[in-house]
Short mmCIF file of C-alpha atoms and ligand atoms in Angstrom, two decimals:
data_model
loop_
_atom_site.label_atom_id
_atom_site.label_comp_id
_atom_site.label_asym_id
_atom_site.label_seq_id
_atom_site.Cartn_x
_atom_site.Cartn_y
_atom_site.Cartn_z
CA MET A 1 -50.47 92.55 128.63
CA GLU A 2 -53.06 93.12 131.29
CA HIS A 3 -51.57 90.32 134.31
CA TYR A 4 -54.23 89.15 137.31
CA LYS A 5 -53.99 87.09 139.84
CA VAL A 6 -57.91 86.46 138.65
CA VAL A 7 -60.17 86.68 135.57
CA ILE A 8 -63.82 84.76 135.94
CA LEU A 9 -65.83 84.53 132.59
CA GLY A 10 -69.45 86.38 133.10
CA ALA A 11 -71.35 88.17 135.46
CA GLY A 12 -74.40 86.40 136.18
CA ILE A 13 -75.77 85.13 139.12
CA SER A 14 -72.88 83.53 139.39
CA GLY A 15 -69.64 85.81 138.32
CA ILE A 16 -70.82 88.21 140.61
CA CYS A 17 -70.50 85.70 143.44
CA ALA A 18 -67.97 84.80 142.80
CA GLY A 19 -66.27 88.42 142.54
CA ILE A 20 -67.47 88.92 145.94
CA ASN A 21 -65.42 85.82 147.78
CA LEU A 22 -62.30 86.55 145.83
CA LYS A 23 -63.36 90.74 147.77
CA ALA A 24 -64.19 88.86 150.24
CA GLN A 25 -60.73 87.08 150.65
CA GLY A 26 -58.91 89.65 149.62
CA LEU A 27 -57.10 87.81 146.28
CA GLY A 28 -57.09 90.27 143.11
CA PRO A 29 -55.99 91.80 141.40
CA PHE A 30 -59.43 90.12 138.87
CA ARG A 31 -60.96 91.38 136.63
CA ILE A 32 -65.16 90.22 135.37
CA PHE A 33 -65.01 89.81 131.46
CA GLU A 34 -68.92 89.89 130.09
CA LYS A 35 -69.73 89.73 126.98
CA ALA A 36 -73.60 91.78 127.22
CA ASP A 37 -72.86 95.35 128.43
CA GLU A 38 -74.88 94.45 131.82
CA VAL A 39 -74.56 92.33 134.99
CA GLY A 40 -77.21 89.29 136.01
CA GLY A 41 -77.00 86.99 132.45
CA THR A 42 -80.09 84.97 132.08
CA TRP A 43 -82.11 86.42 134.10
CA ARG A 44 -81.06 90.23 131.51
CA ASP A 45 -81.10 87.73 128.73
CA ASN A 46 -84.92 86.25 129.13
CA ARG A 47 -87.32 89.03 129.08
CA TYR A 48 -89.69 87.68 127.57
CA PRO A 49 -93.89 87.70 128.11
CA GLY A 50 -94.31 86.06 131.13
CA VAL A 51 -90.80 85.83 131.86
CA GLU A 52 -90.66 84.96 136.82
CA CYS A 53 -89.11 81.42 138.61
CA ASP A 54 -90.49 78.56 139.30
CA VAL A 55 -88.52 78.74 142.42
CA PRO A 56 -89.61 80.99 145.10
CA SER A 57 -87.64 84.23 145.43
CA HIS A 58 -86.64 84.34 149.29
CA LEU A 59 -84.94 81.32 148.25
CA TYR A 60 -84.02 82.36 144.72
CA SER A 61 -81.71 84.93 146.06
CA PHE A 62 -78.72 85.09 147.82
CA SER A 63 -78.28 83.85 151.62
CA PHE A 64 -76.00 86.40 152.91
CA GLU A 65 -78.23 89.15 150.62
CA LEU A 66 -81.37 88.66 151.73
CA LYS A 67 -83.91 90.62 150.38
CA PRO A 68 -87.71 91.67 152.63
CA ASP A 69 -89.62 93.28 149.91
CA TRP A 70 -89.45 90.67 146.65
CA SER A 71 -93.16 91.13 144.98
CA ARG A 72 -94.49 88.19 145.12
CA ASP A 73 -93.50 84.29 145.99
CA TYR A 74 -92.35 83.14 142.78
CA ALA A 75 -90.78 87.14 141.01
CA GLY A 76 -90.97 88.36 137.76
CA GLY A 77 -88.32 88.13 135.56
CA ALA A 78 -87.31 92.02 136.00
CA GLU A 79 -87.87 91.79 139.78
CA ILE A 80 -84.44 89.20 139.95
CA PHE A 81 -82.61 91.35 137.03
CA GLY A 82 -83.05 94.20 139.28
CA TYR A 83 -82.19 92.22 142.13
CA LEU A 84 -79.12 91.67 140.63
CA LYS A 85 -77.63 94.63 139.46
CA ASP A 86 -78.36 96.25 143.15
CA VAL A 87 -76.63 93.10 144.68
CA THR A 88 -73.72 93.98 142.04
CA GLN A 89 -73.64 97.60 142.95
CA LYS A 90 -74.04 97.35 146.53
CA TYR A 91 -70.60 95.04 146.69
CA GLY A 92 -68.43 97.58 144.69
CA LEU A 93 -68.26 94.91 141.17
CA TYR A 94 -68.99 96.97 138.53
CA ASP A 95 -65.54 99.50 138.69
CA ASP A 96 -64.06 95.15 138.64
CA ILE A 97 -66.03 94.38 134.96
CA THR A 98 -65.17 94.63 131.70
CA PHE A 99 -68.63 94.72 130.03
CA GLY A 100 -69.31 94.04 126.13
CA THR A 101 -65.31 91.92 126.17
CA ALA A 102 -65.60 88.50 125.89
CA ILE A 103 -62.91 86.27 126.09
CA GLU A 104 -62.92 83.71 123.25
CA TYR A 105 -59.15 81.63 123.09
CA ALA A 106 -57.42 80.39 126.99
CA GLU A 107 -54.10 79.32 126.83
CA PHE A 108 -52.07 77.05 130.16
CA LYS A 109 -48.34 78.68 129.00
CA ASP A 110 -46.12 78.60 131.45
CA GLY A 111 -47.38 79.34 134.87
CA ARG A 112 -50.31 80.95 133.89
CA TRP A 113 -53.80 81.41 131.12
CA LEU A 114 -53.42 83.54 128.40
CA LEU A 115 -56.17 85.26 126.45
CA ARG A 116 -57.91 86.51 124.68
CA SER A 117 -60.64 88.95 123.77
CA ASN A 118 -63.12 88.90 120.95
CA LYS A 119 -61.23 92.09 120.27
CA GLY A 120 -58.50 90.61 119.74
CA GLU A 121 -56.51 91.66 123.00
CA MET A 122 -53.97 90.10 125.36
CA PHE A 123 -54.43 89.60 128.68
CA SER A 124 -52.96 87.49 131.33
CA ALA A 125 -54.30 85.44 135.02
CA ASP A 126 -53.15 82.81 137.21
CA MET A 127 -56.57 81.82 137.69
CA LEU A 128 -59.39 80.96 134.95
CA ILE A 129 -62.88 81.05 136.69
CA SER A 130 -65.26 80.06 134.68
CA ALA A 131 -68.50 81.81 135.44
CA LEU A 132 -69.96 80.88 132.25
CA GLY A 133 -73.50 79.16 133.59
CA PHE A 134 -75.04 76.35 130.85
CA LEU A 135 -78.17 77.60 129.63
CA HIS A 136 -77.31 80.22 127.04
CA VAL A 137 -76.19 79.58 123.95
CA PRO A 138 -79.73 78.76 122.55
CA ASN A 139 -80.87 75.61 119.55
CA ILE A 140 -81.63 77.05 117.34
CA PRO A 141 -83.26 73.97 114.47
CA ALA A 142 -81.96 73.58 111.89
CA LEU A 143 -86.59 73.30 110.51
CA PRO A 144 -85.90 73.58 106.19
CA GLY A 145 -87.19 76.62 104.83
CA LEU A 146 -86.76 79.16 108.34
CA GLU A 147 -84.48 81.33 106.08
CA ASP A 148 -86.93 81.86 103.37
CA PHE A 149 -89.41 82.93 106.27
CA ASN A 150 -90.40 86.67 105.83
CA GLY A 151 -91.59 88.10 109.03
CA PRO A 152 -89.85 88.07 112.71
CA CYS A 153 -88.08 85.57 114.09
CA PHE A 154 -86.55 85.04 116.85
CA HIS A 155 -85.84 82.47 120.38
CA THR A 156 -86.95 83.61 123.25
CA SER A 157 -83.77 84.69 125.16
CA GLN A 158 -83.39 87.49 122.21
CA TRP A 159 -87.04 88.21 121.99
CA ASP A 160 -87.80 91.33 119.67
CA HIS A 161 -89.69 94.15 122.42
CA SER A 162 -90.18 96.01 118.79
CA VAL A 163 -92.59 93.73 117.58
CA SER A 164 -96.38 93.65 118.36
CA PHE A 165 -98.03 90.60 119.22
CA GLU A 166 -101.65 92.41 118.57
CA GLY A 167 -103.72 91.04 115.33
CA LYS A 168 -100.94 88.70 114.68
CA ARG A 169 -100.70 84.88 113.78
CA VAL A 170 -98.05 83.28 116.06
CA ALA A 171 -96.37 80.83 116.12
CA ILE A 172 -94.45 79.07 118.98
CA ILE A 173 -92.64 76.11 118.94
CA GLY A 174 -91.16 74.35 121.76
CA THR A 175 -93.29 73.65 125.04
CA GLY A 176 -90.90 73.68 127.70
CA ALA A 177 -90.97 76.46 130.55
CA THR A 178 -89.90 79.30 128.94
CA SER A 179 -92.93 78.72 126.06
CA VAL A 180 -95.45 77.40 129.69
CA GLN A 181 -94.42 80.78 130.78
CA CYS A 182 -94.82 82.94 127.59
CA ALA A 183 -97.50 80.94 124.87
CA PRO A 184 -99.95 82.67 128.00
CA ARG A 185 -99.51 86.34 127.10
CA LEU A 186 -99.13 85.57 123.79
CA ALA A 187 -102.36 84.56 123.81
CA ASP A 188 -103.41 87.56 125.40
CA VAL A 189 -102.39 89.33 123.39
CA ALA A 190 -102.54 88.16 119.08
CA GLU A 191 -105.46 86.91 116.85
CA ARG A 192 -103.85 83.48 116.64
CA VAL A 193 -101.36 81.19 118.45
CA LEU A 194 -100.16 77.66 117.83
CA VAL A 195 -98.21 76.33 120.23
CA PHE A 196 -96.54 73.10 118.65
CA GLN A 197 -95.84 70.68 120.54
CA ARG A 198 -92.52 67.82 120.00
CA THR A 199 -93.49 66.46 123.53
CA PRO A 200 -95.97 66.71 126.10
CA VAL A 201 -94.72 68.53 129.38
CA TRP A 202 -95.41 68.24 133.34
CA VAL A 203 -97.09 71.10 134.31
CA GLY A 204 -98.01 70.76 138.00
CA PRO A 205 -100.12 73.54 139.77
CA LYS A 206 -98.42 77.23 140.21
CA VAL A 207 -100.24 79.68 142.93
CA ASN A 208 -97.78 82.88 142.37
CA ARG A 209 -99.60 85.19 145.51
CA ALA A 210 -98.75 88.34 145.50
CA ILE A 211 -96.69 89.51 148.95
CA ALA A 212 -98.58 91.58 151.52
CA ASP A 213 -97.24 95.44 152.80
CA GLU A 214 -97.32 93.98 155.84
CA GLU A 215 -95.67 90.90 155.55
CA ILE A 216 -93.25 92.77 154.04
CA GLU A 217 -92.64 94.60 156.03
CA GLU A 218 -92.41 91.89 159.08
CA LEU A 219 -89.84 90.74 156.76
CA SER A 220 -88.17 94.34 156.91
CA GLN A 221 -88.83 94.96 160.86
CA ASN A 222 -87.47 91.41 161.65
CA PRO A 223 -84.22 89.77 160.75
CA ALA A 224 -84.56 86.60 162.33
CA ALA A 225 -87.74 86.60 160.44
CA LEU A 226 -86.67 87.65 157.18
CA ARG A 227 -83.91 83.55 157.84
CA LYS A 228 -86.12 82.14 158.67
CA ARG A 229 -88.74 82.38 155.50
CA ARG A 230 -85.54 80.83 153.40
CA TRP A 231 -84.63 78.03 155.95
CA ASP A 232 -88.75 76.49 155.68
CA LEU A 233 -88.02 77.38 152.36
CA TRP A 234 -85.07 75.77 151.77
CA ASN A 235 -86.01 72.67 154.89
CA GLY A 236 -90.14 72.52 152.11
CA TRP A 237 -87.16 72.00 149.13
CA GLU A 238 -84.92 69.76 149.28
CA THR A 239 -86.48 67.55 151.99
CA ASN A 240 -89.35 66.99 149.16
CA GLY A 241 -86.70 67.27 146.50
CA LEU A 242 -84.99 64.44 146.89
CA ALA A 243 -87.89 62.22 146.85
CA LEU A 244 -89.70 63.87 143.81
CA VAL A 245 -86.87 62.66 141.65
CA THR A 246 -87.08 59.08 143.31
CA GLU A 247 -89.70 56.35 141.19
CA GLY A 248 -92.15 55.38 143.13
CA THR A 249 -92.48 57.84 145.71
CA LEU A 250 -95.07 58.77 147.43
CA ALA A 251 -94.04 62.19 146.67
CA ASN A 252 -93.63 61.17 143.24
CA ARG A 253 -96.84 60.29 143.01
CA THR A 254 -98.12 62.89 144.40
CA ALA A 255 -96.89 65.08 142.37
CA GLU A 256 -98.45 63.50 138.44
CA ARG A 257 -101.72 63.56 140.67
CA LYS A 258 -102.02 66.62 141.38
CA ALA A 259 -100.54 67.61 137.68
CA LEU A 260 -103.31 65.35 135.88
CA GLU A 261 -106.22 67.49 138.31
CA SER A 262 -104.89 70.08 137.58
CA LEU A 263 -105.34 69.45 133.59
CA ARG A 264 -108.43 67.85 134.08
CA ARG A 265 -109.71 70.94 136.11
CA GLN A 266 -108.92 73.65 132.93
CA VAL A 267 -109.25 71.08 129.91
CA SER A 268 -112.75 69.41 130.25
CA ASP A 269 -111.82 68.20 126.13
CA PRO A 270 -110.65 64.37 126.44
CA LEU A 271 -108.71 63.94 123.09
CA LEU A 272 -106.97 67.73 123.69
CA ARG A 273 -107.16 66.54 127.35
CA GLU A 274 -105.26 63.02 125.55
CA LYS A 275 -102.67 65.09 123.52
CA LEU A 276 -101.58 66.89 126.82
CA ILE A 277 -100.07 63.86 129.00
CA PRO A 278 -96.85 62.78 128.82
CA SER A 279 -95.70 59.76 129.08
CA TYR A 280 -92.90 59.92 130.93
CA ASN A 281 -91.92 60.36 134.67
CA MET A 282 -92.60 64.07 136.25
CA PHE A 283 -89.17 63.76 137.06
CA CYS A 284 -87.30 62.72 133.90
CA LYS A 285 -87.23 66.29 132.17
CA ARG A 286 -87.51 69.45 134.19
CA PRO A 287 -91.86 70.00 134.80
CA THR A 288 -93.52 73.40 135.09
CA LEU A 289 -95.66 75.43 137.36
CA SER A 290 -98.19 77.09 136.04
CA ASN A 291 -102.05 77.64 136.48
CA GLU A 292 -102.61 79.13 132.86
CA TYR A 293 -100.51 76.55 130.21
CA TYR A 294 -103.41 74.04 130.29
CA SER A 295 -106.84 76.69 130.81
CA MET A 296 -105.36 78.31 127.78
CA PHE A 297 -105.56 75.93 125.27
CA THR A 298 -109.24 75.69 125.58
CA ARG A 299 -109.47 79.63 124.37
CA ASP A 300 -110.50 80.40 120.59
CA ASN A 301 -107.28 81.55 119.19
CA VAL A 302 -105.12 79.11 121.06
CA ASP A 303 -104.42 75.69 119.14
CA LEU A 304 -102.29 73.02 119.86
CA ILE A 305 -100.52 71.20 116.90
CA THR A 306 -98.41 68.07 117.60
CA SER A 307 -97.68 67.31 114.12
CA GLY A 308 -94.31 68.18 113.84
CA VAL A 309 -92.48 70.77 111.12
CA SER A 310 -91.65 69.30 107.93
CA GLN A 311 -90.75 72.79 106.25
CA ILE A 312 -91.04 76.74 106.56
CA GLY A 313 -92.79 78.71 103.26
CA PRO A 314 -92.56 82.49 103.57
CA ASP A 315 -95.34 83.51 105.64
CA ARG A 316 -96.09 78.68 106.82
CA ILE A 317 -95.98 76.75 108.50
CA ILE A 318 -96.47 73.63 106.79
CA ALA A 319 -97.23 70.81 109.29
CA SER A 320 -96.14 66.64 109.19
CA ASP A 321 -99.31 65.81 107.96
CA ASP A 322 -99.32 68.38 105.08
CA GLU A 323 -102.59 70.65 107.26
CA GLU A 324 -100.49 74.32 105.86
CA HIS A 325 -100.95 76.96 109.64
CA PRO A 326 -100.38 80.65 107.53
CA VAL A 327 -98.50 82.62 110.19
CA ASP A 328 -96.83 86.55 110.63
CA ILE A 329 -94.29 85.88 113.63
CA ILE A 330 -92.62 82.40 114.99
CA VAL A 331 -91.77 82.03 118.45
CA MET A 332 -88.72 80.27 118.42
CA ALA A 333 -88.71 78.68 122.80
CA THR A 334 -86.68 75.62 121.33
CA GLY A 335 -84.12 76.30 124.50
CA PHE A 336 -80.21 76.51 125.22
CA LYS A 337 -77.47 73.37 123.61
CA SER A 338 -76.61 73.16 126.94
CA PHE A 339 -72.71 73.64 128.30
CA ASP A 340 -71.74 74.65 124.94
CA ILE A 341 -68.73 76.24 126.86
CA VAL A 342 -66.55 74.44 123.83
CA GLN A 343 -68.03 76.13 121.34
CA GLU A 344 -67.47 80.06 123.16
CA ILE A 345 -63.58 79.18 123.82
CA ASP A 346 -60.92 77.27 123.29
CA LEU A 347 -59.55 76.04 126.10
CA ARG A 348 -56.77 74.73 126.38
CA GLY A 349 -54.74 73.68 129.45
CA GLU A 350 -52.17 70.44 130.29
CA ASP A 351 -49.46 70.11 126.87
CA GLY A 352 -52.26 71.55 124.73
CA VAL A 353 -54.90 69.59 125.14
CA THR A 354 -58.21 70.81 123.89
CA LEU A 355 -61.62 71.35 127.55
CA LYS A 356 -63.08 69.36 123.87
CA ASP A 357 -60.32 66.12 123.80
CA VAL A 358 -61.02 65.96 127.65
CA TRP A 359 -64.92 65.81 128.16
CA SER A 360 -64.81 63.24 125.38
CA PRO A 361 -66.93 61.08 125.12
CA HIS A 362 -68.88 62.67 128.29
CA ILE A 363 -68.11 65.30 130.29
CA THR A 364 -66.42 64.78 133.58
CA THR A 365 -64.99 67.78 136.50
CA TYR A 366 -64.02 67.26 139.68
CA LYS A 367 -66.86 67.86 142.10
CA THR A 368 -68.41 70.25 139.69
CA ILE A 369 -65.55 72.55 139.76
CA MET A 370 -62.79 71.12 137.13
CA ALA A 371 -62.26 69.58 134.03
CA PRO A 372 -59.53 67.33 133.59
CA ARG A 373 -55.52 67.84 133.17
CA MET A 374 -57.31 72.35 133.74
CA PRO A 375 -54.76 73.85 135.92
CA ASN A 376 -56.32 76.92 137.73
CA PHE A 377 -59.47 76.81 135.76
CA PHE A 378 -62.17 76.17 137.46
CA PHE A 379 -65.94 76.22 137.67
CA VAL A 380 -68.77 77.75 139.20
CA LEU A 381 -71.86 76.59 138.23
CA GLY A 382 -70.51 73.23 136.59
CA PRO A 383 -71.04 70.32 134.52
CA ASN A 384 -73.70 68.66 137.48
CA SER A 385 -74.81 71.43 139.85
CA GLY A 386 -77.77 72.06 138.43
CA GLY A 387 -79.75 71.99 141.68
CA LEU A 388 -83.53 70.41 142.15
CA THR A 389 -83.53 73.37 144.29
CA SER A 390 -82.52 77.31 144.10
CA ALA A 391 -78.62 77.12 141.57
CA PHE A 392 -78.13 79.77 144.50
CA GLN A 393 -77.15 77.65 147.54
CA MET A 394 -75.19 75.55 144.34
CA ILE A 395 -73.62 78.17 143.17
CA GLU A 396 -72.36 80.18 146.92
CA ALA A 397 -71.09 76.77 147.73
CA ALA A 398 -68.49 76.21 144.68
CA SER A 399 -67.80 80.16 145.13
CA SER A 400 -66.18 79.62 148.45
CA TYR A 401 -64.73 76.91 147.72
CA ILE A 402 -62.87 78.01 144.81
CA SER A 403 -61.80 80.70 146.16
CA LEU A 404 -60.33 79.21 149.65
CA LEU A 405 -58.21 76.91 147.05
CA ILE A 406 -57.25 79.86 145.31
CA LYS A 407 -55.98 81.20 149.48
CA TYR A 408 -55.06 77.58 149.61
CA VAL A 409 -52.41 77.61 146.21
CA ASP A 410 -51.48 80.89 146.91
CA ASP A 411 -50.53 81.26 151.48
CA HIS A 412 -48.45 77.18 150.51
CA GLY A 413 -46.77 79.75 147.14
CA TYR A 414 -47.48 76.56 144.75
CA LYS A 415 -47.73 78.02 140.94
CA SER A 416 -50.28 75.45 140.04
CA VAL A 417 -53.77 73.55 141.22
CA THR A 418 -55.21 70.74 138.81
CA ALA A 419 -57.67 68.17 140.46
CA LYS A 420 -55.79 64.56 140.19
CA ALA A 421 -57.25 61.83 137.65
CA GLU A 422 -57.95 59.13 139.83
CA LYS A 423 -60.16 62.25 142.05
CA ILE A 424 -62.63 62.55 139.09
CA GLN A 425 -63.09 58.90 138.14
CA GLU A 426 -64.38 58.61 141.75
CA PHE A 427 -66.74 61.56 141.38
CA LYS A 428 -68.02 60.12 137.66
CA GLU A 429 -68.44 56.74 139.78
CA GLU A 430 -70.51 58.27 142.94
CA ILE A 431 -72.50 60.56 140.99
CA LEU A 432 -73.83 57.97 138.03
CA GLU A 433 -74.69 55.57 141.23
CA SER A 434 -77.52 58.15 142.32
CA PHE A 435 -78.63 59.51 139.39
CA SER A 436 -79.09 55.21 138.87
CA LYS A 437 -81.62 55.83 141.55
CA THR A 438 -83.85 59.16 140.63
CA THR A 439 -85.85 58.94 137.94
CA GLN A 440 -83.88 61.47 135.86
CA ASN A 441 -83.16 60.80 132.33
CA LYS A 442 -85.10 57.28 131.34
CA GLY A 443 -87.60 57.65 129.29
CA CYS A 444 -87.31 61.62 128.07
CA THR A 445 -84.64 63.52 126.79
CA SER A 446 -84.14 66.83 127.59
CA TRP A 447 -80.74 69.29 128.35
CA TRP A 448 -79.54 67.55 131.56
CA THR A 449 -78.09 64.85 129.68
CA ASP A 450 -76.53 64.65 126.88
CA GLU A 451 -76.92 63.21 123.33
CA THR A 452 -76.17 60.20 124.45
CA GLY A 453 -78.16 60.19 127.96
CA TYR A 454 -75.35 60.61 130.12
CA PRO A 455 -75.82 63.09 132.52
CA HIS A 456 -73.55 66.31 132.64
CA ALA A 457 -76.30 69.11 134.16
CA ASN A 458 -78.20 67.77 136.75
CA TRP A 459 -76.57 67.32 140.55
CA PRO A 460 -78.29 64.01 141.28
CA ASP A 461 -79.42 64.87 145.24
CA SER A 462 -79.61 67.47 147.56
CA SER A 463 -77.89 70.96 147.84
CA VAL A 464 -77.50 70.01 151.27
CA ARG A 465 -75.25 66.98 150.31
CA TYR A 466 -73.45 68.76 147.34
CA ARG A 467 -72.90 71.93 150.12
CA SER A 468 -71.45 70.02 152.04
CA MET A 469 -69.30 68.37 149.86
CA LEU A 470 -67.80 71.75 149.20
CA HIS A 471 -67.58 72.16 152.70
CA THR A 472 -64.19 71.95 153.96
CA LEU A 473 -61.28 72.05 151.66
CA VAL A 474 -59.14 68.43 151.02
CA PRO A 475 -55.85 70.07 149.64
CA GLU A 476 -54.56 65.79 149.18
CA ASP A 477 -57.27 65.26 146.29
CA PHE A 478 -55.10 67.63 144.22
CA GLN A 479 -51.68 68.51 142.89
CA PHE A 480 -49.57 71.01 143.62
CA ALA A 481 -46.80 72.29 141.07
CA ARG A 482 -44.02 75.47 142.53
P1 NAP B 501 -87.02 73.97 127.10
O1 NAP B 501 -86.71 73.07 128.39
O2 NAP B 501 -84.89 72.63 126.09
O3 NAP B 501 -87.89 73.02 126.02
C1 NAP B 501 -87.07 73.05 124.97
C2 NAP B 501 -88.01 72.88 124.07
O4 NAP B 501 -88.90 73.31 122.48
C3 NAP B 501 -88.47 70.98 124.12
O5 NAP B 501 -90.33 71.47 123.93
C4 NAP B 501 -88.41 70.78 123.27
O6 NAP B 501 -88.94 68.77 122.11
C5 NAP B 501 -88.32 72.37 122.16
N1 NAP B 501 -87.55 72.04 120.55
C6 NAP B 501 -86.50 71.44 120.54
N2 NAP B 501 -86.09 71.83 119.36
C7 NAP B 501 -87.12 71.24 118.56
C8 NAP B 501 -87.11 70.86 117.36
N3 NAP B 501 -86.19 70.66 116.14
N4 NAP B 501 -88.23 70.54 116.73
C9 NAP B 501 -89.40 70.99 117.01
N5 NAP B 501 -89.02 71.02 119.06
C10 NAP B 501 -88.94 71.52 119.96
O7 NAP B 501 -86.21 74.79 126.76
P2 NAP B 501 -86.45 75.92 127.48
O8 NAP B 501 -87.58 76.40 127.78
O9 NAP B 501 -85.79 77.81 127.64
O10 NAP B 501 -86.51 75.70 129.33
C11 NAP B 501 -84.83 75.46 129.80
C12 NAP B 501 -84.61 75.42 131.53
O11 NAP B 501 -84.69 76.88 131.27
C13 NAP B 501 -86.08 74.68 132.06
O12 NAP B 501 -85.64 73.37 131.97
C14 NAP B 501 -85.34 75.57 133.08
O13 NAP B 501 -84.54 74.97 133.85
C15 NAP B 501 -84.73 76.98 133.17
N6 NAP B 501 -86.25 78.13 133.18
C16 NAP B 501 -86.59 78.17 133.81
C17 NAP B 501 -88.27 79.13 134.13
C18 NAP B 501 -88.22 79.23 135.29
O14 NAP B 501 -87.70 79.46 136.72
N7 NAP B 501 -89.93 79.62 135.82
C19 NAP B 501 -88.26 79.75 132.93
C20 NAP B 501 -87.87 78.95 131.37
C21 NAP B 501 -86.89 78.27 131.89
P3 NAP B 501 -88.64 68.28 123.18
O15 NAP B 501 -88.93 67.86 125.25
O16 NAP B 501 -89.20 67.00 122.50
O17 NAP B 501 -86.76 68.10 123.18
#
């Protein structure tokens, strides 16, 4: 059985970053297991028309691997995917990745992790890092009659590129960030687009400049200017970000006002406008940015359907008001089951306790990076580390802290490390206190919370606070064993 010092699950942004950190610390041998056949995680999977990032690219990238030639302020998905492949290549990580292999079972036994893959192979590792992310298990609602539908039907993260939308009637179910980007592109080609909206989404204006050649040249020639570009963006996003999620602040009210002005500019019909206005605070759930979404509904070939889906037939959707809508293709823009890691991997820690057990009734962690009673097991971009800013900022901080901790265990001749239960409790109380001051999770539902409304996904503060929390190792927070 192959033994590794560290095994990383997943080769998305988090897995790539964790691998780079382990290499930098000389911690090995390590192996990254990736279920798909390429790196890139979310940017490999999400290739729907119109996919791009809502965080500016000069911030949505590694701080240690700045890219001077981003083509737009908010790059498209393909460009980000290309960047991630380039970074993997540059840091020599491809040789450390086993593709097409998912670890399905992991058990901590006799001071090490025993792992079983989807192919039945067994491995062992001293340390296990989950870089699985939290938005990749598609949420496909069990709509009545869905299995009877005759036409193509797929989730946005499993786009069927062989399907042509030209001249077709397309239903798109859901109005989250994905739908906001994808629906206008479908409306460009399809005969008819029916957008099934359960809850209206906030859509702020988005200016996505193409970056001029001279600017790219300047950023390429001047590393200080490139670093300053990132710093300015971070500074702007961080300062604003926290105020945005605080009810009643000028930033919060201004953002809502700008979104409503954008809606008014794009949609003159008051009845249609009314249907598109959310009844909850703009930062209760993840808002979106687009200059095309609202105006799309004024096109002749686009309809907004606000009655729920009652039944799906072989060639139609019957809405809850009994109206029948003939359709050829159904696109599920219905989001993801966040943190469904317990469905993907049967993970057993101390005394055989499962991750599912220790996360009942709620997901709790030590500072987002360790679960209770799971020795030598870590998360990069774990629960409560979804940021108000670029995910890269959070990923870098967690992954460098984890490699420091692994090195500490090594240097002291320990065999295992577990986060102390009281430190997990302290952290839980701290973040719940911070959440109580924000707009998040008040008056709406979304993947930011579990089904009981517990905020398991986001970090409630700035990434500056996150990075300072994970800046210095605190050995007293852990139990070590030889
Ligand atoms: P999402 O934000 O979770 O939206 C899912 C949509 O599907 C919601 O409108 C939801 O309605 C609807 N829905 C779910 N189940 C339904 C059902 N049974 N019947 C009818 N409607 C249903 O998912 P997403 O748009 O894929 O975005 C997920 C996250 O990915 C985003 O929040 C963002 O963090 C990330 N993302 C980022 C970008 C970007 O950077 N530009 C782009 C895409 C995605 P309700 O609101 O009523 O639940």
